PDB file of C-alpha atoms in Angstrom:
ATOM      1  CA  UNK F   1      23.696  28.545 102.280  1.00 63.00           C
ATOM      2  CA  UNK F   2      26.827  30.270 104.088  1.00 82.00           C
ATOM      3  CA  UNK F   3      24.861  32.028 107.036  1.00 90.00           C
ATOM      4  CA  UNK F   4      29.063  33.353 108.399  1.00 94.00           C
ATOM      5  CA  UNK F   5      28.798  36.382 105.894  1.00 95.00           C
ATOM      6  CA  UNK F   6      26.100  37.495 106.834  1.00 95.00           C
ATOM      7  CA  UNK F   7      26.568  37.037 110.456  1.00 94.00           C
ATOM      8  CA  UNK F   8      29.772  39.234 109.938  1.00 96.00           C
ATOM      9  CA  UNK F   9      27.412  42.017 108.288  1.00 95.00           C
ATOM     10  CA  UNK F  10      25.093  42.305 111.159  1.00 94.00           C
ATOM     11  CA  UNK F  11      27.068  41.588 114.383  1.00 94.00           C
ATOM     12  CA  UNK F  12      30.468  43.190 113.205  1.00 94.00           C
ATOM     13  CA  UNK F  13      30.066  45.178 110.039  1.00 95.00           C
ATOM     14  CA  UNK F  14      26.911  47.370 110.482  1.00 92.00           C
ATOM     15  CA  UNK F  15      27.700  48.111 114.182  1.00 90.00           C
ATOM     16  CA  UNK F  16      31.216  49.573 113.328  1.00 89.00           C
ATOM     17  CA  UNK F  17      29.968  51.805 110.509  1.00 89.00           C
ATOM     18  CA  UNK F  18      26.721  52.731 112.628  1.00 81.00           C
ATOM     19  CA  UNK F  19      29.255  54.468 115.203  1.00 78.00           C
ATOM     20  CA  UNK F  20      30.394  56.771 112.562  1.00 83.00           C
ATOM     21  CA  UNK F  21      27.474  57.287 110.139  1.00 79.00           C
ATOM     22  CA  UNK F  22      24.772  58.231 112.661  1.00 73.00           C
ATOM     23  CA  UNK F  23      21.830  58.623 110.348  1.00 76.00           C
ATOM     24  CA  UNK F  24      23.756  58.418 106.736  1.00 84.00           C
ATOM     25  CA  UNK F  25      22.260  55.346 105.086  1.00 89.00           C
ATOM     26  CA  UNK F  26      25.193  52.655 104.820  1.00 93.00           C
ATOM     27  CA  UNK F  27      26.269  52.096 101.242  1.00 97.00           C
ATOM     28  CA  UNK F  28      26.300  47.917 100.005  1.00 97.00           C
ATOM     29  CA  UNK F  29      27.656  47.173  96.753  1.00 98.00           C
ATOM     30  CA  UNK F  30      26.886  43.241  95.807  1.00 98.00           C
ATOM     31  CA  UNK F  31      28.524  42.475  92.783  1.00 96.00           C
ATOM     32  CA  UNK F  32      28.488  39.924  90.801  1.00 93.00           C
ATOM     33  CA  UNK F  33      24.795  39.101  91.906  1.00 96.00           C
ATOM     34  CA  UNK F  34      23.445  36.525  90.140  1.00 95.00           C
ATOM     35  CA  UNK F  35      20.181  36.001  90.114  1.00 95.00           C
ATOM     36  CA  UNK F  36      19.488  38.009  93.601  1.00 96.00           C
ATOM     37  CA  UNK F  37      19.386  35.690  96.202  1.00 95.00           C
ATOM     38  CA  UNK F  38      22.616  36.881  97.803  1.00 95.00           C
ATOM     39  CA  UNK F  39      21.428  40.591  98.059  1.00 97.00           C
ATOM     40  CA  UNK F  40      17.943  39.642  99.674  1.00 96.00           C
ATOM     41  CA  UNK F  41      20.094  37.829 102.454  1.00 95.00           C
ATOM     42  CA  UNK F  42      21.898  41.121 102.466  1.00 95.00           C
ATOM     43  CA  UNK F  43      18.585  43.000 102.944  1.00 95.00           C
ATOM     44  CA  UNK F  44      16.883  40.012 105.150  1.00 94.00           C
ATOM     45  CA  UNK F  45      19.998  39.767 107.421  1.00 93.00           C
ATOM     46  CA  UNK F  46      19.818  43.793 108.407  1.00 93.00           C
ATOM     47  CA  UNK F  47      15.679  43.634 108.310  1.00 92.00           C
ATOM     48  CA  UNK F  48      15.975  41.088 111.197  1.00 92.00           C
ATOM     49  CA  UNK F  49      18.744  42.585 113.211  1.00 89.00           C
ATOM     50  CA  UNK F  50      18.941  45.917 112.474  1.00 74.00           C
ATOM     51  CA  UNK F  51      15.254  46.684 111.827  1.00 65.00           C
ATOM     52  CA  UNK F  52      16.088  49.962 110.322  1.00 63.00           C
ATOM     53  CA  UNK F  53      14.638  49.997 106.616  1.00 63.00           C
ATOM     54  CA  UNK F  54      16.182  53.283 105.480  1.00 68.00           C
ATOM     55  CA  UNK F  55      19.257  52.889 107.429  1.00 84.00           C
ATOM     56  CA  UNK F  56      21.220  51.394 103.682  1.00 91.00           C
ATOM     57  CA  UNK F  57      21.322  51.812 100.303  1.00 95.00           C
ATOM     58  CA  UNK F  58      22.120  48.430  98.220  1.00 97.00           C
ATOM     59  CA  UNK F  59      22.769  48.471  94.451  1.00 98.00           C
ATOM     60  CA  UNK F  60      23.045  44.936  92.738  1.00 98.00           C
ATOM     61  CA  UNK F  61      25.143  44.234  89.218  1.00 98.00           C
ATOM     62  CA  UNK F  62      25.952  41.279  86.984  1.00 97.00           C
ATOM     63  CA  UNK F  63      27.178  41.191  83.609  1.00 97.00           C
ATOM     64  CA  UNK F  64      24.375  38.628  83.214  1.00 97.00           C
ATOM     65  CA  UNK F  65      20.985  40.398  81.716  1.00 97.00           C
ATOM     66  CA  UNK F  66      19.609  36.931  82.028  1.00 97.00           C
ATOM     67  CA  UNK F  67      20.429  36.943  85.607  1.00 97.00           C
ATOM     68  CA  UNK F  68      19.232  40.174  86.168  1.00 98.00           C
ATOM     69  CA  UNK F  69      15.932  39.626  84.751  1.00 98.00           C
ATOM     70  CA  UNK F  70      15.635  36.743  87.148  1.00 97.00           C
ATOM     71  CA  UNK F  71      16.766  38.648  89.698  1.00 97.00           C
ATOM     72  CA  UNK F  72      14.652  42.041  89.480  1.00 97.00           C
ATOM     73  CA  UNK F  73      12.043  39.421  89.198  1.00 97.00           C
ATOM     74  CA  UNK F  74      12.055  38.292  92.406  1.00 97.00           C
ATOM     75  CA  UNK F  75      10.629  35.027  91.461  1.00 97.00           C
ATOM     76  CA  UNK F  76      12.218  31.892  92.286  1.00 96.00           C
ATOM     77  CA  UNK F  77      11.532  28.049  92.534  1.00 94.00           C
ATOM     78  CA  UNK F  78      10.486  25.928  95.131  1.00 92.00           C
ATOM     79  CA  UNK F  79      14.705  24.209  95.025  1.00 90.00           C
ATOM     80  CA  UNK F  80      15.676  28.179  94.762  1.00 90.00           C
ATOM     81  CA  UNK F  81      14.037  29.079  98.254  1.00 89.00           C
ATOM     82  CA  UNK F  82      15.056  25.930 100.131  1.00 83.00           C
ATOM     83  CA  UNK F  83      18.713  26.480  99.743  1.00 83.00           C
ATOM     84  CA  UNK F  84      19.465  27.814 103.091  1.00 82.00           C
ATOM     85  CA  UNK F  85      16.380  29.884 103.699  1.00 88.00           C
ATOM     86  CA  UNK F  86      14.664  29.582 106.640  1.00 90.00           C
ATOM     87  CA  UNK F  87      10.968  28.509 106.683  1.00 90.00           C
ATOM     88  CA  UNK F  88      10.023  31.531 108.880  1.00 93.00           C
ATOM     89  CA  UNK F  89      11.967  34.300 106.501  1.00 94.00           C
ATOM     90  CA  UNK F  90      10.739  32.673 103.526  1.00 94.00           C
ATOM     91  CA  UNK F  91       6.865  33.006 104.605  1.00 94.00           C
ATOM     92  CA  UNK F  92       7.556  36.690 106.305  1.00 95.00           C
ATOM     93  CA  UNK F  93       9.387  37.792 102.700  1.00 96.00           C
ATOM     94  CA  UNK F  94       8.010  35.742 100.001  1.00 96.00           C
ATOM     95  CA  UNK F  95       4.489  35.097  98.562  1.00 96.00           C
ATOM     96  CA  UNK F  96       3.588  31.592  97.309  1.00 94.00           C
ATOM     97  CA  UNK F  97       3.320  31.813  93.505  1.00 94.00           C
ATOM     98  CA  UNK F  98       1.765  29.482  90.736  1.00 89.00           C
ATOM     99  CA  UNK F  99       3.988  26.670  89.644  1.00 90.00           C
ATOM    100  CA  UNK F 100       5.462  26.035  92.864  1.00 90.00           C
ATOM    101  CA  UNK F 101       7.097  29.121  93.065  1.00 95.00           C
ATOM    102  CA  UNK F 102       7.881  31.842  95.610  1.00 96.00           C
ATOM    103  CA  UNK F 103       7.829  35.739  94.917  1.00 97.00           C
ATOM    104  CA  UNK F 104       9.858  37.769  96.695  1.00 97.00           C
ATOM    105  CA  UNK F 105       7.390  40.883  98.147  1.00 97.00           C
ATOM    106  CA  UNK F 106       7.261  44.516  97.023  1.00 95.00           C
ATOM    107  CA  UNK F 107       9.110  45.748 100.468  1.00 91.00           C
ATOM    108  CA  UNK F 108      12.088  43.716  99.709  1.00 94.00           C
ATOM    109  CA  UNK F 109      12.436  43.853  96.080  1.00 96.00           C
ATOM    110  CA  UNK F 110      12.289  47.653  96.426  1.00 95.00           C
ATOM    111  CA  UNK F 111      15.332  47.935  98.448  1.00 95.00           C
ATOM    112  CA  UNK F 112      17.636  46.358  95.931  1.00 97.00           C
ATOM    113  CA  UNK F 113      18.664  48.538  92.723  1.00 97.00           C
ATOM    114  CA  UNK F 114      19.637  45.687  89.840  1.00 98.00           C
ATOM    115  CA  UNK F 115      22.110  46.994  87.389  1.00 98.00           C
ATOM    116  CA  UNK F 116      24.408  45.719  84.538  1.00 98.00           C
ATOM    117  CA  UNK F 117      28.062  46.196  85.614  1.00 98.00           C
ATOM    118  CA  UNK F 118      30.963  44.567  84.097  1.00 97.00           C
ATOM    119  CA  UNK F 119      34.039  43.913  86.679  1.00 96.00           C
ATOM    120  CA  UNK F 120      36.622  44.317  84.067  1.00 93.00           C
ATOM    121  CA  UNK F 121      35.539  47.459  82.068  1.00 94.00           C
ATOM    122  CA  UNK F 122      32.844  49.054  84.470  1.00 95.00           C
ATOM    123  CA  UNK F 123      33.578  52.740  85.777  1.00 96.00           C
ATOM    124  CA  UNK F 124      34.545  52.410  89.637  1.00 97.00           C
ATOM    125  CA  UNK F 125      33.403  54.963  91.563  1.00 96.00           C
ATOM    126  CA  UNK F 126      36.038  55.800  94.070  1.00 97.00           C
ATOM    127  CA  UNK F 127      35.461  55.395  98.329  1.00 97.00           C
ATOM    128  CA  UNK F 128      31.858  54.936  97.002  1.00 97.00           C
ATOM    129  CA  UNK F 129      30.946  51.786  99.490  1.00 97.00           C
ATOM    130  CA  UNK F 130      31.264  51.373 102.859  1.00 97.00           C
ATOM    131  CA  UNK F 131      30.706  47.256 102.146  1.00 97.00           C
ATOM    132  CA  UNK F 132      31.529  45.249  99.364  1.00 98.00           C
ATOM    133  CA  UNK F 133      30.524  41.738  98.781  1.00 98.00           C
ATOM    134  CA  UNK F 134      32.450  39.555  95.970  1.00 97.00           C
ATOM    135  CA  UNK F 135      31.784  36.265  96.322  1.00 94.00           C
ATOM    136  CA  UNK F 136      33.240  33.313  94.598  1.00 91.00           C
ATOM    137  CA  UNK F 137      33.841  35.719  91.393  1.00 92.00           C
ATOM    138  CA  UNK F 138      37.471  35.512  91.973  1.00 92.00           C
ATOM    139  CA  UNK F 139      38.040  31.445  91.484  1.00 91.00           C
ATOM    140  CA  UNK F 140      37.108  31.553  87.989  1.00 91.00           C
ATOM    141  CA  UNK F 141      40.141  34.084  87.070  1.00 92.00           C
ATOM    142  CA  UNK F 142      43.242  33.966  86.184  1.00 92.00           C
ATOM    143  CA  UNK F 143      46.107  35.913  88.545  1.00 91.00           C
ATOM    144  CA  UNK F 144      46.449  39.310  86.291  1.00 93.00           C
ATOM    145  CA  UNK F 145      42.167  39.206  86.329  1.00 93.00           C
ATOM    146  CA  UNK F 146      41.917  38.741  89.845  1.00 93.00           C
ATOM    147  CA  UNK F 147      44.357  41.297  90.439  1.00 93.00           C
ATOM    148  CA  UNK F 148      42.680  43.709  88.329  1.00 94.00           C
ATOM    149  CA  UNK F 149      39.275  43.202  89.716  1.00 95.00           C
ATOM    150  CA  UNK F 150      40.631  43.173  93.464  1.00 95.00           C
ATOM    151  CA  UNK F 151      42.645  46.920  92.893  1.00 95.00           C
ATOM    152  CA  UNK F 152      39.686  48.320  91.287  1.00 96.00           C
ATOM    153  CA  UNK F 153      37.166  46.713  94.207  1.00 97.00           C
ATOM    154  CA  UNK F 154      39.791  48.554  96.451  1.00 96.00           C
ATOM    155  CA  UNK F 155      39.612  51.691  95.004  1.00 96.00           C
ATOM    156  CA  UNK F 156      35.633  51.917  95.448  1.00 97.00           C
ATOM    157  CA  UNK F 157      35.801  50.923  99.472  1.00 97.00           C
ATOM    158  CA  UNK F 158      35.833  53.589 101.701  1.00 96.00           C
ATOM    159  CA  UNK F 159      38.528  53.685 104.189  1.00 95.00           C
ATOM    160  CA  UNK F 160      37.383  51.397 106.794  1.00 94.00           C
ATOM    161  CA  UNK F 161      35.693  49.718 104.815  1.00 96.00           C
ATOM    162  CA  UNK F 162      34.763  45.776 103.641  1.00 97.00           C
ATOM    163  CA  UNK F 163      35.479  43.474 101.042  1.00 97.00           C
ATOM    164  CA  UNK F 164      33.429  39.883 101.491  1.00 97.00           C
ATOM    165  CA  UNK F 165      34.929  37.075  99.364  1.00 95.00           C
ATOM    166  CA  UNK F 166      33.804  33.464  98.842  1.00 91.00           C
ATOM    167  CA  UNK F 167      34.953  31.084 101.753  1.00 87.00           C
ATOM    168  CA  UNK F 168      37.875  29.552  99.270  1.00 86.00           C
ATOM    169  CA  UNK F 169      39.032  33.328  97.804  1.00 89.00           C
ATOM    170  CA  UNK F 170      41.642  34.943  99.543  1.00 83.00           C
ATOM    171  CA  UNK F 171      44.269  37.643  98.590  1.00 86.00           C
ATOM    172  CA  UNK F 172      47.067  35.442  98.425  1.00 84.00           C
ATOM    173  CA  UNK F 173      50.106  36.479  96.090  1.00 82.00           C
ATOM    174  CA  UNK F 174      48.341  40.028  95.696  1.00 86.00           C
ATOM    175  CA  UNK F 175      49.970  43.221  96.333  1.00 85.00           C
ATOM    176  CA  UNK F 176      46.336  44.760  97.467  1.00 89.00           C
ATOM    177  CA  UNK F 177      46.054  46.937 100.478  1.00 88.00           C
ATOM    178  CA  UNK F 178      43.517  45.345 102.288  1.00 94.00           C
ATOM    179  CA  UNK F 179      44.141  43.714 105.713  1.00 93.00           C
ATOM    180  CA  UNK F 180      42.407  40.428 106.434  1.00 93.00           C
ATOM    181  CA  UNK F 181      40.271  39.943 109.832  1.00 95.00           C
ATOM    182  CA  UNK F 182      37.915  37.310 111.147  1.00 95.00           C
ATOM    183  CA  UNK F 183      34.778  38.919 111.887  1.00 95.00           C
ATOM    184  CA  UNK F 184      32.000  36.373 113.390  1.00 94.00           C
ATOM    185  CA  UNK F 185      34.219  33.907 111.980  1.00 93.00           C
ATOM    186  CA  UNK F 186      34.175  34.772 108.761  1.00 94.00           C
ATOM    187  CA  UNK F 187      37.308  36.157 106.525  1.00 93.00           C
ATOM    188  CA  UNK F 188      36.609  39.116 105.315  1.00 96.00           C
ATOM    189  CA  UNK F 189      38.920  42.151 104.314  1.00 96.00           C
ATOM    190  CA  UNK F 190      39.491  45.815 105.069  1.00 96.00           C
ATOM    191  CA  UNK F 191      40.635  48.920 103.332  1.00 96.00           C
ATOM    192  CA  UNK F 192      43.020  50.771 105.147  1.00 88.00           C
TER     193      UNK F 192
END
């Protein structure tokens, strides 16, 4: 529903991490995922402007095994798809299923890797990801939460690399060391 993300990703993002990487596969953490439709935009967004398949590695998490499910499913309802997906990505990346539903295909459901992962007591893996995205996660905690959450988030970014929050998150009365820039006018921040 918020195409400015994923704008960010493909015309700022990707191209300053493809300078350095050359053909090192670009490392995408989406946590938080929900039931998947944010990390299929991740994976439809670079499919359509970067139109290398191999060229990332994405891995998924929620705390939700519910949400998972759904999500490593890849099947979704008629109101699911028509939230902000476009009629022509929705017939090049999804099947029509029975019971008005849409299945995501094979190709794009195999570049995701779905995992449990709890923010508060997972095991961060640090200068693991060259790209975080942690969207609207953070508006549902309290300051000492958020702050936790946002250190450890830190910690697993590479230097150079980015955090993605939700359009009304921001690091405001945090002591995290992350500098905020407007890429494709989106907010997004930056490890050091």
């Amino acid at each position: 529903r918020d195409q400015k993300p994923f704008d960010a990703l493909t015309q700022e993002m990707i191209p300053r991490w493809r300078e350095q990487l050359a053909n090192s596969p670009l490392k995408i953490w989406c946590c938080a995922s929900s039931t998947g439709q944010e990390p299929l935009s991740i994976i439809m967004s670079i499919l359509e402007h970067d139109g290398r398949e191999n060229s990332f590695d994405l891995e998924a998490t929620d705390i939700s095994a519910q949400a998972l499910a759904k999500a490593s499913s890849g099947l979704y309802t008629s109101l699911d798809v028509q939230r902000g997906l476009p009629g022509e990505l929705l017939t090049k990346y999804f099947e029509s299923a029975s019971d008005n539903r849409w299945q995501a295909k094979s190709e794009l459901l195999s570049k995701v890797k779905y995992s449990f992962f709890n923010l508060f007591t997972g095991n961060y893996i640090p200068n693991k990801y060259h790209i975080i995205f942690c969207r609207n996660v953070l508006i549902y905690q309290n300051q000492e939460n958020k702050r936790k959450i946002l250190e450890q988030l830190q910690l697993s970014l590479k230097p150079g690399g980015f955090l993605v929050l939700g359009a009304g998150e921001s690091l405001v009365g945090m002591n995290i060391d992350l500098t905020q820039e407007n890429l494709a006018n989106c907010m997004v921040f930056v490890k050091k």
